[in-house]
Amino acid sequence: MSEARKPSDYKSAIKPIWCPGCGDYGVLSAITRAFALLQLAPEEIAVISGIGCAARIPAYIGAYGFHGLHGRALPMATGLKLARPELTVLAAGGDGDIYSIGGNHFLHACRRNVDITLLVMDNRIYGMTKGQPSPTTEPDFSTHLYPAGTHLQPLNAMAIALIAGANYVARAFSGDPNGLAAEIAQAIRHPGFSVIEILSPCVTFRPGQKAWKRQVQRGALTPAATLPEALAAVTTGPQLATGVVWKGDRPPYAGPDPAAGKKLQDLLEGFAP
Amino acid sequence: MTERVTRPLPHVETMEDLLTAACLVEEAAAECLQSLCEQMEVHHNPRMSALFTRLADMRASHAARILAEMEPHWRAQRYRRDPRWLADACPGVADMDEAHYLMQPAHGLQLAARSARRIHDFFSALAAAMPDAALEQRAVELKAQVAADLRAIEEELARTQSPREDWSHDDDPPVIQA
Ligand SMILES: Cc1ncc(C[n+]2csc(CCOP(=O)(O)OP(=O)(O)O)c2C)c(N)n1
Ligand code: SF4
Ligand SMILES: [Mg+2]
């Protein structure tokens, strides 16, 4: 039997420049373990991101990757998956990248349900730009820009993902790379748009998040039988609960039927002078 | 770390299960220490980078020995198991969030000692739960090996200067102070 691919086979030669201790190291480790678990060929994987500390992750993975524009991981990943359905496509980014500037794309990616796995490294802050509040920052968290807190209600992105139509919704913790790896592998296998919100501490601008390793309630979320039950779990349940809350069965969108419409070549010819 | 929540031990019935668990634990520990080494290299702390390389090599050499003992198809299968089979929080995974760009050797040794202690406790619990004498003996050997590492790390820690109270002070900090 040929030697199996190891997690380290999915790392690139580029060394991460995240702050020492950043939760995103655990996410990188978990992604490589998930790929090894599925024994995916590196040339059959593409990891697409926008901008932010979290969004640097494709550079550190030994597969195809694209580090694109802030907020635009999902439209790029959608286009790629529709054009190259045989690829395993992951989109990755931070809470600012995906929920703030990329919020509109997040809604429509859930609605379209293309077979992509989205990993959101949620540290409830804009890490890369030195600590501005993000859509998930707690209302009373004081930053240098908002010394008394924003007093704004944080976005419940998991609830939004459920309502907007995501086919698989889970929360995980970067401090548990084994559990996270298993969840990422499951999400990749599950057809349609999968969202994993990963609690990934920013040790530099949110050092208090180091306490998450004592506070997360591992496995407290379990797949709900109905959408209202899933919604109840993520709205009224503990906010640091991890686990899969929804495994839907909506058929994924794979693009227009090529037989029904014009082929790309016809369209190109239509534009030709 | 004691504060970590750990799930029940993996279900071990065969030598393949035991060696797979041991190998995955040692590999995870080596991977974390290697990552810490790279973090220190990138953040211009060469002393800590060298220390973490040495500590990573210690764990990686155990993983290599265990691998050599495994049948080729066991080796090939080890990453195909659901990672949660091993344990909720893999005992080899270090407390990565304690890394700091100005950290000192004592911090690195404390971190490595905690990781080694968790691995020791894991092998110890496994040894007590083995279904037969051969498996129990191999688990006890694994435990003894990591106990020797732990002693060596603790001895080095005892010889190492404690960090000054202001070890993390930076005249030009990267974080804007509130
Ligand atoms: C169009 C555009 N607007 C703003 C920025 C500045 N910017 C870079 S990263 C970022 C937010 C990053 O936060 P998040 O996505 O949470 O990632 P983190 O750094 O916390 O991992 C912002 C606003 C940009 N690069 N491009
Ligand atoms: S600023 Fe925060 S999110 Fe960015 S690398 Fe540092 S710890 Fe990670
Ligand atoms: Mg963020």
Coordinates of C-alpha atoms and ligand atoms in Angstrom, one line a residue:
Chain A
M1 CA 0.0 0.0 0.0
S2 CA 1.3 3.4 -0.9
E3 CA 2.2 5.8 2.0
A4 CA -0.8 7.7 3.1
R5 CA -0.8 11.5 2.9
K6 CA 0.1 13.1 6.3
P7 CA -1.3 16.4 7.7
S8 CA 2.1 17.9 7.1
D9 CA 1.9 17.1 3.4
Y10 CA -0.8 19.7 3.2
K11 CA 1.3 22.6 4.6
S12 CA 3.0 25.0 2.2
A13 CA 6.7 26.0 2.7
I14 CA 5.5 29.5 3.9
K15 CA 5.7 30.1 7.6
P16 CA 2.7 31.8 9.1
I17 CA 3.2 35.3 10.4
W18 CA 0.3 35.3 12.8
C19 CA 1.1 36.5 16.3
P20 CA 2.5 33.6 18.5
G21 CA -0.5 32.0 20.2
C22 CA -3.1 33.1 17.6
G23 CA -6.0 30.7 17.4
D24 CA -5.6 30.5 13.6
Y25 CA -2.6 28.1 14.1
G26 CA -5.1 25.6 15.5
V27 CA -7.4 26.1 12.5
L28 CA -4.5 25.5 10.0
S29 CA -3.5 22.4 11.9
A30 CA -7.2 21.1 11.8
I31 CA -7.6 21.8 8.1
T32 CA -4.5 19.8 7.3
R33 CA -5.8 16.9 9.5
A34 CA -9.2 17.0 7.8
F35 CA -7.5 16.8 4.4
A36 CA -5.4 13.8 5.6
L37 CA -8.5 12.2 7.0
L38 CA -10.2 12.4 3.6
Q39 CA -6.9 11.7 1.8
L40 CA -7.7 14.4 -0.7
A41 CA -5.2 15.0 -3.5
P42 CA -3.7 18.5 -3.0
E43 CA -4.3 19.4 -6.6
E44 CA -8.0 18.7 -6.1
I45 CA -8.4 21.3 -3.3
A46 CA -8.7 25.1 -3.6
V47 CA -8.9 27.4 -0.5
I48 CA -10.2 30.9 -1.3
S49 CA -10.0 33.9 1.0
G50 CA -10.4 37.7 1.3
I51 CA -8.3 39.9 3.5
G52 CA -7.5 39.7 7.3
C53 CA -5.3 37.7 9.6
A54 CA -7.6 34.7 9.2
A55 CA -7.7 35.2 5.4
R56 CA -3.9 34.6 5.1
I57 CA -4.6 30.9 5.6
P58 CA -4.5 29.8 1.9
A59 CA -0.8 30.8 1.7
Y60 CA 0.0 28.3 4.4
I61 CA -1.8 25.4 2.8
G62 CA -0.1 23.2 0.2
A63 CA -3.0 23.2 -2.3
Y64 CA -4.5 25.7 -4.8
G65 CA -5.4 29.0 -3.1
F66 CA -6.4 32.5 -3.8
H67 CA -5.9 35.4 -1.4
G68 CA -8.4 37.8 -2.9
L69 CA -10.2 41.0 -2.1
H70 CA -11.6 41.9 1.3
G71 CA -15.1 40.4 1.7
R72 CA -15.0 38.6 -1.6
A73 CA -14.0 35.0 -0.7
L74 CA -17.5 33.7 -1.3
P75 CA -18.2 35.0 -4.8
M76 CA -14.8 33.8 -5.9
A77 CA -15.3 30.4 -4.3
T78 CA -18.8 30.2 -5.9
G79 CA -17.4 31.0 -9.3
L80 CA -14.6 28.5 -9.0
K81 CA -16.9 25.7 -7.8
L82 CA -19.4 26.2 -10.6
A83 CA -16.6 26.2 -13.2
R84 CA -14.7 23.3 -11.7
P85 CA -17.2 21.2 -9.7
E86 CA -14.7 18.3 -9.3
L87 CA -12.6 20.5 -6.9
T88 CA -13.1 20.5 -3.1
V89 CA -13.5 24.3 -2.5
L90 CA -13.1 25.9 0.9
A91 CA -13.7 29.6 1.6
A92 CA -12.0 31.0 4.7
G93 CA -11.9 34.3 6.5
G94 CA -12.5 36.3 9.6
D95 CA -15.7 37.7 11.2
G96 CA -15.0 41.1 9.6
D97 CA -14.2 39.7 6.2
I98 CA -17.2 37.4 6.0
Y99 CA -19.9 39.0 8.1
S100 CA -19.1 42.7 7.7
I101 CA -17.8 43.8 4.3
G102 CA -18.7 40.3 2.9
G103 CA -22.1 40.1 4.7
N104 CA -24.1 40.4 1.5
H105 CA -22.2 37.6 -0.1
F106 CA -22.6 35.5 3.0
L107 CA -26.4 35.7 2.7
H108 CA -26.5 34.8 -0.9
A109 CA -24.0 32.0 -0.6
C110 CA -26.3 30.4 2.1
R111 CA -29.3 30.9 -0.3
R112 CA -27.5 29.5 -3.3
N113 CA -26.3 26.4 -1.5
V114 CA -23.3 25.7 -3.8
D115 CA -21.2 22.8 -2.5
I116 CA -18.5 24.9 -0.7
T117 CA -17.3 24.7 2.9
L118 CA -16.9 28.1 4.7
L119 CA -14.6 28.4 7.7
V120 CA -15.1 31.7 9.6
M121 CA -12.4 32.3 12.2
D122 CA -14.4 34.4 14.6
N123 CA -12.3 36.4 17.1
R124 CA -14.9 39.1 17.5
I125 CA -12.5 41.8 16.3
Y126 CA -10.7 43.1 13.3
G127 CA -7.3 41.7 14.1
M128 CA -5.3 42.7 11.1
T129 CA -6.2 46.4 11.3
K130 CA -5.4 46.5 15.0
G131 CA -8.5 45.9 17.0
Q132 CA -11.6 47.7 15.6
P133 CA -14.9 46.2 16.6
S134 CA -16.5 43.7 14.2
P135 CA -20.1 42.6 13.7
T136 CA -19.6 39.9 16.4
T137 CA -18.0 42.1 19.0
E138 CA -19.8 42.2 22.3
P139 CA -21.7 45.5 22.8
D140 CA -19.8 46.4 26.0
F141 CA -16.3 45.5 24.8
S142 CA -14.1 48.5 25.0
T143 CA -11.5 49.2 22.3
H144 CA -9.4 52.2 21.6
L145 CA -12.0 53.4 19.0
Y146 CA -15.0 52.6 21.2
P147 CA -13.8 53.1 24.8
A148 CA -17.2 52.5 26.2
G149 CA -18.2 49.7 23.8
T150 CA -20.3 50.0 20.7
H151 CA -23.6 49.2 22.4
L152 CA -24.6 47.4 19.1
Q153 CA -26.2 44.0 19.0
P154 CA -23.7 41.4 17.8
L155 CA -24.7 39.5 14.6
N156 CA -25.9 36.0 15.2
A157 CA -24.4 34.6 12.0
M158 CA -25.3 31.0 12.7
A159 CA -29.0 31.9 13.0
I160 CA -28.7 33.9 9.8
A161 CA -27.0 31.0 8.0
L162 CA -29.9 28.7 9.0
I163 CA -32.6 31.1 7.9
A164 CA -30.8 32.0 4.7
G165 CA -30.5 28.3 3.7
A166 CA -27.1 27.0 4.5
N167 CA -27.2 23.2 4.4
Y168 CA -24.8 22.4 7.2
V169 CA -24.1 24.7 10.2
A170 CA -21.7 24.1 13.1
R171 CA -19.6 25.9 15.7
A172 CA -16.1 24.7 16.6
F173 CA -13.1 25.8 18.7
S174 CA -9.6 26.3 17.4
G175 CA -8.1 25.0 20.7
D176 CA -9.5 21.5 19.8
P177 CA -7.8 20.8 16.5
N178 CA -8.9 17.1 16.6
G179 CA -12.6 17.9 17.0
L180 CA -12.3 20.8 14.5
A181 CA -10.6 18.5 12.0
A182 CA -13.5 16.0 12.3
E183 CA -16.0 18.8 11.8
I184 CA -14.2 20.2 8.8
A185 CA -14.1 16.7 7.2
Q186 CA -17.8 16.2 7.9
A187 CA -18.6 19.6 6.4
I188 CA -16.6 18.9 3.3
R189 CA -18.4 15.6 2.8
H190 CA -21.9 17.2 3.4
P191 CA -23.4 18.3 0.1
G192 CA -24.2 22.0 -0.3
F193 CA -23.1 25.1 1.5
S194 CA -21.5 24.3 4.9
V195 CA -20.7 27.0 7.5
I196 CA -18.4 26.4 10.4
E197 CA -18.1 29.3 12.8
I198 CA -14.8 28.7 14.5
L199 CA -14.0 30.4 17.8
S200 CA -10.4 31.4 17.2
P201 CA -8.9 33.7 19.9
C202 CA -7.0 36.8 18.9
V203 CA -4.5 36.7 21.7
T204 CA -3.1 40.2 20.9
F205 CA -6.3 42.3 20.8
R206 CA -8.6 40.1 22.7
P207 CA -6.3 38.4 25.3
G208 CA -9.5 37.6 27.4
Q209 CA -10.4 35.0 24.7
K210 CA -7.7 32.7 26.1
A211 CA -10.4 31.8 28.7
W212 CA -12.4 30.2 25.9
K213 CA -10.6 27.0 26.4
R214 CA -12.2 26.7 29.8
Q215 CA -15.6 28.1 28.7
V216 CA -16.4 26.3 25.5
Q217 CA -19.1 23.6 25.9
R218 CA -17.8 21.0 23.5
G219 CA -20.4 19.0 21.8
A220 CA -23.3 20.9 23.4
L221 CA -24.8 21.5 19.9
T222 CA -26.3 18.5 18.3
P223 CA -28.0 18.2 14.9
A224 CA -31.5 19.4 15.2
A225 CA -34.5 17.6 13.6
T226 CA -36.1 20.8 12.4
L227 CA -35.0 24.2 11.4
P228 CA -37.0 25.9 14.3
E229 CA -35.2 23.7 16.8
A230 CA -31.8 24.5 15.2
L231 CA -32.6 28.2 15.4
A232 CA -33.7 27.9 19.0
A233 CA -30.3 26.2 19.9
V234 CA -28.2 29.0 18.4
T235 CA -30.4 31.9 19.6
T236 CA -31.3 30.9 23.1
G237 CA -28.6 28.3 23.8
P238 CA -25.1 29.1 25.2
Q239 CA -23.0 31.2 22.8
L240 CA -19.8 29.2 23.4
A241 CA -21.4 25.8 22.6
T242 CA -19.7 23.8 19.9
G243 CA -21.0 21.0 17.6
V244 CA -23.1 20.6 14.5
V245 CA -26.5 22.1 14.8
W246 CA -27.9 21.5 11.3
K247 CA -27.5 18.9 8.6
G248 CA -29.9 19.9 5.8
D249 CA -30.9 18.0 2.7
R250 CA -31.5 20.8 0.2
P251 CA -30.0 19.8 -3.1
P252 CA -26.9 22.0 -3.9
Y253 CA -27.0 24.5 -6.7
A254 CA -24.6 23.4 -9.5
G255 CA -25.1 26.3 -11.9
P256 CA -27.5 26.6 -14.9
D257 CA -28.1 23.5 -16.9
P258 CA -25.6 23.7 -19.8
A259 CA -28.2 22.1 -22.2
A260 CA -30.8 24.7 -21.3
G261 CA -28.8 27.9 -22.0
K262 CA -26.1 29.3 -24.1
K263 CA -22.6 27.9 -23.9
L264 CA -19.8 30.1 -22.8
Q265 CA -18.5 29.9 -26.4
D266 CA -21.8 31.2 -27.8
L267 CA -21.7 34.1 -25.3
L268 CA -18.1 34.9 -26.2
E269 CA -19.0 34.9 -29.9
G270 CA -21.9 37.3 -29.2
F271 CA -19.3 39.8 -27.9
A272 CA -17.0 39.3 -30.8
P273 CA -16.7 42.3 -33.0
Chain B
M1 CA -3.6 21.1 31.0
T2 CA -5.7 20.0 33.9
E3 CA -8.4 22.6 33.0
R4 CA -8.9 20.8 29.7
V5 CA -12.0 18.8 29.4
T6 CA -11.1 15.3 28.3
R7 CA -13.4 12.7 26.9
P8 CA -13.2 9.0 27.6
L9 CA -10.1 7.2 26.4
P10 CA -10.0 5.8 22.9
H11 CA -11.3 2.3 22.5
V12 CA -8.1 0.2 22.3
E13 CA -8.4 -3.5 21.6
T14 CA -5.3 -4.3 19.5
M15 CA -1.7 -3.4 19.1
E16 CA -2.6 -1.5 16.0
D17 CA -5.0 0.7 18.1
L18 CA -2.5 1.3 20.8
L19 CA 0.4 2.2 18.6
T20 CA -1.8 4.3 16.4
A21 CA -3.0 6.3 19.4
A22 CA 0.6 6.7 20.7
C23 CA 1.9 7.7 17.3
L24 CA -0.8 10.3 16.7
V25 CA -0.3 11.8 20.2
E26 CA 3.5 12.1 19.7
E27 CA 3.1 13.5 16.2
A28 CA 0.6 16.1 17.4
A29 CA 2.9 17.1 20.2
A30 CA 5.9 17.4 17.8
E31 CA 3.7 19.4 15.3
C32 CA 2.8 21.9 18.0
L33 CA 6.3 22.3 19.2
Q34 CA 7.5 22.7 15.6
S35 CA 4.9 25.3 15.0
L36 CA 6.1 27.2 18.1
C37 CA 9.6 26.9 16.8
E38 CA 8.5 28.6 13.5
Q39 CA 6.5 31.2 15.4
M40 CA 9.6 32.2 17.4
E41 CA 11.8 32.2 14.2
V42 CA 9.3 34.5 12.4
H43 CA 9.2 36.8 15.5
H44 CA 13.0 37.0 15.9
N45 CA 13.3 35.0 19.1
P46 CA 16.1 32.6 18.0
R47 CA 16.8 31.3 21.5
M48 CA 13.2 30.1 21.8
S49 CA 13.2 28.8 18.3
A50 CA 16.2 26.6 19.1
L51 CA 14.6 25.4 22.3
F52 CA 11.3 24.4 20.6
T53 CA 13.2 22.7 17.8
R54 CA 15.0 20.5 20.4
L55 CA 11.7 19.8 22.3
A56 CA 9.9 19.0 19.0
D57 CA 12.7 16.6 18.0
M58 CA 12.3 14.8 21.3
R59 CA 8.7 14.0 20.5
A60 CA 9.3 13.4 16.8
S61 CA 11.9 10.8 17.6
H62 CA 9.4 8.8 19.7
A63 CA 6.8 9.1 16.9
A64 CA 9.4 7.8 14.5
R65 CA 10.3 4.8 16.7
I66 CA 6.6 3.9 17.1
L67 CA 6.1 4.2 13.4
A68 CA 9.0 1.8 12.7
E69 CA 7.2 -0.7 15.0
M70 CA 3.9 -0.4 13.1
E71 CA 2.9 -2.6 10.2
P72 CA 2.9 -0.7 6.9
H73 CA -0.9 -0.8 6.5
W74 CA -1.3 0.4 10.1
R75 CA 0.9 3.4 9.3
A76 CA -1.1 4.1 6.1
Q77 CA -4.4 3.9 8.0
R78 CA -3.6 6.1 11.0
Y79 CA -4.9 9.4 9.5
R80 CA -8.1 7.8 8.3
R81 CA -9.5 7.3 11.7
D82 CA -12.0 9.9 13.0
P83 CA -9.7 12.3 15.0
R84 CA -12.3 12.3 17.8
W85 CA -11.6 8.6 18.3
L86 CA -8.3 9.5 20.0
A87 CA -9.7 11.9 22.6
D88 CA -11.6 15.1 22.7
A89 CA -8.6 17.3 23.3
C90 CA -5.5 15.4 22.0
P91 CA -3.2 15.2 25.0
G92 CA -0.2 16.0 22.7
V93 CA -1.6 19.4 21.7
A94 CA 0.3 22.1 23.5
D95 CA -1.3 25.2 25.0
M96 CA -0.5 27.3 21.9
D97 CA -2.3 30.4 23.2
E98 CA 0.4 30.8 25.8
A99 CA 3.0 31.6 23.2
H100 CA 4.3 35.1 23.2
Y101 CA 7.0 36.7 21.0
L102 CA 9.1 37.7 24.0
M103 CA 8.6 34.4 25.9
Q104 CA 11.6 33.0 27.8
P105 CA 13.1 29.5 28.0
A106 CA 11.3 28.9 31.4
H107 CA 8.0 29.5 29.7
G108 CA 8.8 27.1 26.8
L109 CA 9.9 24.4 29.2
Q110 CA 6.8 24.8 31.4
L111 CA 4.7 24.5 28.3
A112 CA 6.5 21.4 27.1
A113 CA 6.4 19.9 30.6
R114 CA 2.6 20.3 30.7
S115 CA 2.2 18.7 27.3
A116 CA 4.5 15.8 28.4
R117 CA 2.6 15.4 31.7
R118 CA -0.7 15.1 29.7
I119 CA 0.8 12.5 27.5
H120 CA 2.1 10.6 30.5
D121 CA -1.3 10.7 32.1
F122 CA -2.9 9.5 28.9
F123 CA -0.6 6.5 28.6
S124 CA -1.0 5.8 32.2
A125 CA -4.8 5.7 31.9
L126 CA -4.5 3.6 28.8
A127 CA -2.2 1.1 30.5
A128 CA -4.7 0.6 33.3
A129 CA -7.5 0.0 30.7
M130 CA -5.7 -2.5 28.4
P131 CA -7.5 -5.8 27.7
D132 CA -4.4 -8.0 27.8
A133 CA -0.9 -8.3 29.3
A134 CA 1.0 -7.6 26.1
L135 CA -0.9 -4.4 25.4
E136 CA -0.6 -3.3 29.0
Q137 CA 3.2 -3.9 28.9
R138 CA 3.6 -1.8 25.8
A139 CA 1.5 1.0 27.3
V140 CA 3.6 0.9 30.4
E141 CA 6.7 1.2 28.3
L142 CA 5.2 4.2 26.5
K143 CA 4.4 5.8 29.8
A144 CA 7.9 5.2 31.1
Q145 CA 9.4 6.8 28.1
V146 CA 7.5 10.0 28.5
A147 CA 8.1 10.0 32.2
A148 CA 11.9 10.1 31.4
D149 CA 11.3 13.0 29.1
L150 CA 9.3 14.8 31.7
R151 CA 12.0 14.4 34.2
A152 CA 14.6 15.7 31.8
I153 CA 12.4 18.8 31.0
E154 CA 11.8 19.4 34.7
E155 CA 15.5 19.1 35.5
E156 CA 16.3 21.6 32.8
L157 CA 13.6 23.9 34.1
A158 CA 15.1 23.8 37.6
R159 CA 18.5 24.9 36.1
T160 CA 16.8 27.7 34.1
Q161 CA 16.6 31.3 35.2
S162 CA 13.0 32.4 36.1
P163 CA 11.8 35.2 33.8
R164 CA 11.9 38.7 35.2
E165 CA 8.6 40.1 36.1
D166 CA 8.6 42.6 33.2
W167 CA 9.6 39.9 30.6
S168 CA 6.8 40.9 28.3
H169 CA 7.5 44.6 28.4
D170 CA 8.2 46.1 25.0
D171 CA 9.2 49.8 24.6
D172 CA 7.5 49.8 21.2
P173 CA 4.5 47.5 21.6
P174 CA 2.5 46.3 18.6
V175 CA -0.8 46.9 20.4
I176 CA -2.2 50.4 20.6
Q177 CA -2.6 51.0 24.3
A178 CA -6.1 52.0 25.3
Ligands
LIG1 C1 -11.9 47.1 0.8 C2 -11.1 47.1 2.0 N1 -11.6 47.7 3.1 C3 -10.9 47.7 4.3 C4 -9.8 47.0 4.4 C5 -9.0 47.0 5.7 N2 -9.1 45.7 6.4 C6 -8.2 44.8 6.2 S1 -8.4 43.4 7.1 C7 -9.9 44.1 7.8 C8 -10.7 43.4 8.8 C9 -10.2 42.0 9.2 O1 -11.0 41.5 10.2 P1 -11.4 40.0 10.2 O2 -12.0 39.6 8.9 O3 -12.2 39.7 11.4 O4 -10.0 39.2 10.2 P2 -8.9 39.0 11.4 O5 -7.8 39.9 11.1 O6 -9.6 39.4 12.7 O7 -8.6 37.6 11.3 C10 -10.1 45.3 7.3 C11 -11.2 46.2 7.6 C12 -9.3 46.3 3.2 N3 -8.1 45.6 3.2 N4 -10.0 46.4 2.1
SF4_2 S1 -3.7 40.2 15.5 FE1 -5.0 38.6 16.5 S2 -6.0 37.5 14.8 FE2 -4.2 38.7 13.9 S3 -2.5 37.2 14.0 FE3 -2.4 38.4 15.9 S4 -3.6 37.2 17.4 FE4 -4.1 36.4 15.3
MG3 MG -11.6 38.9 13.2

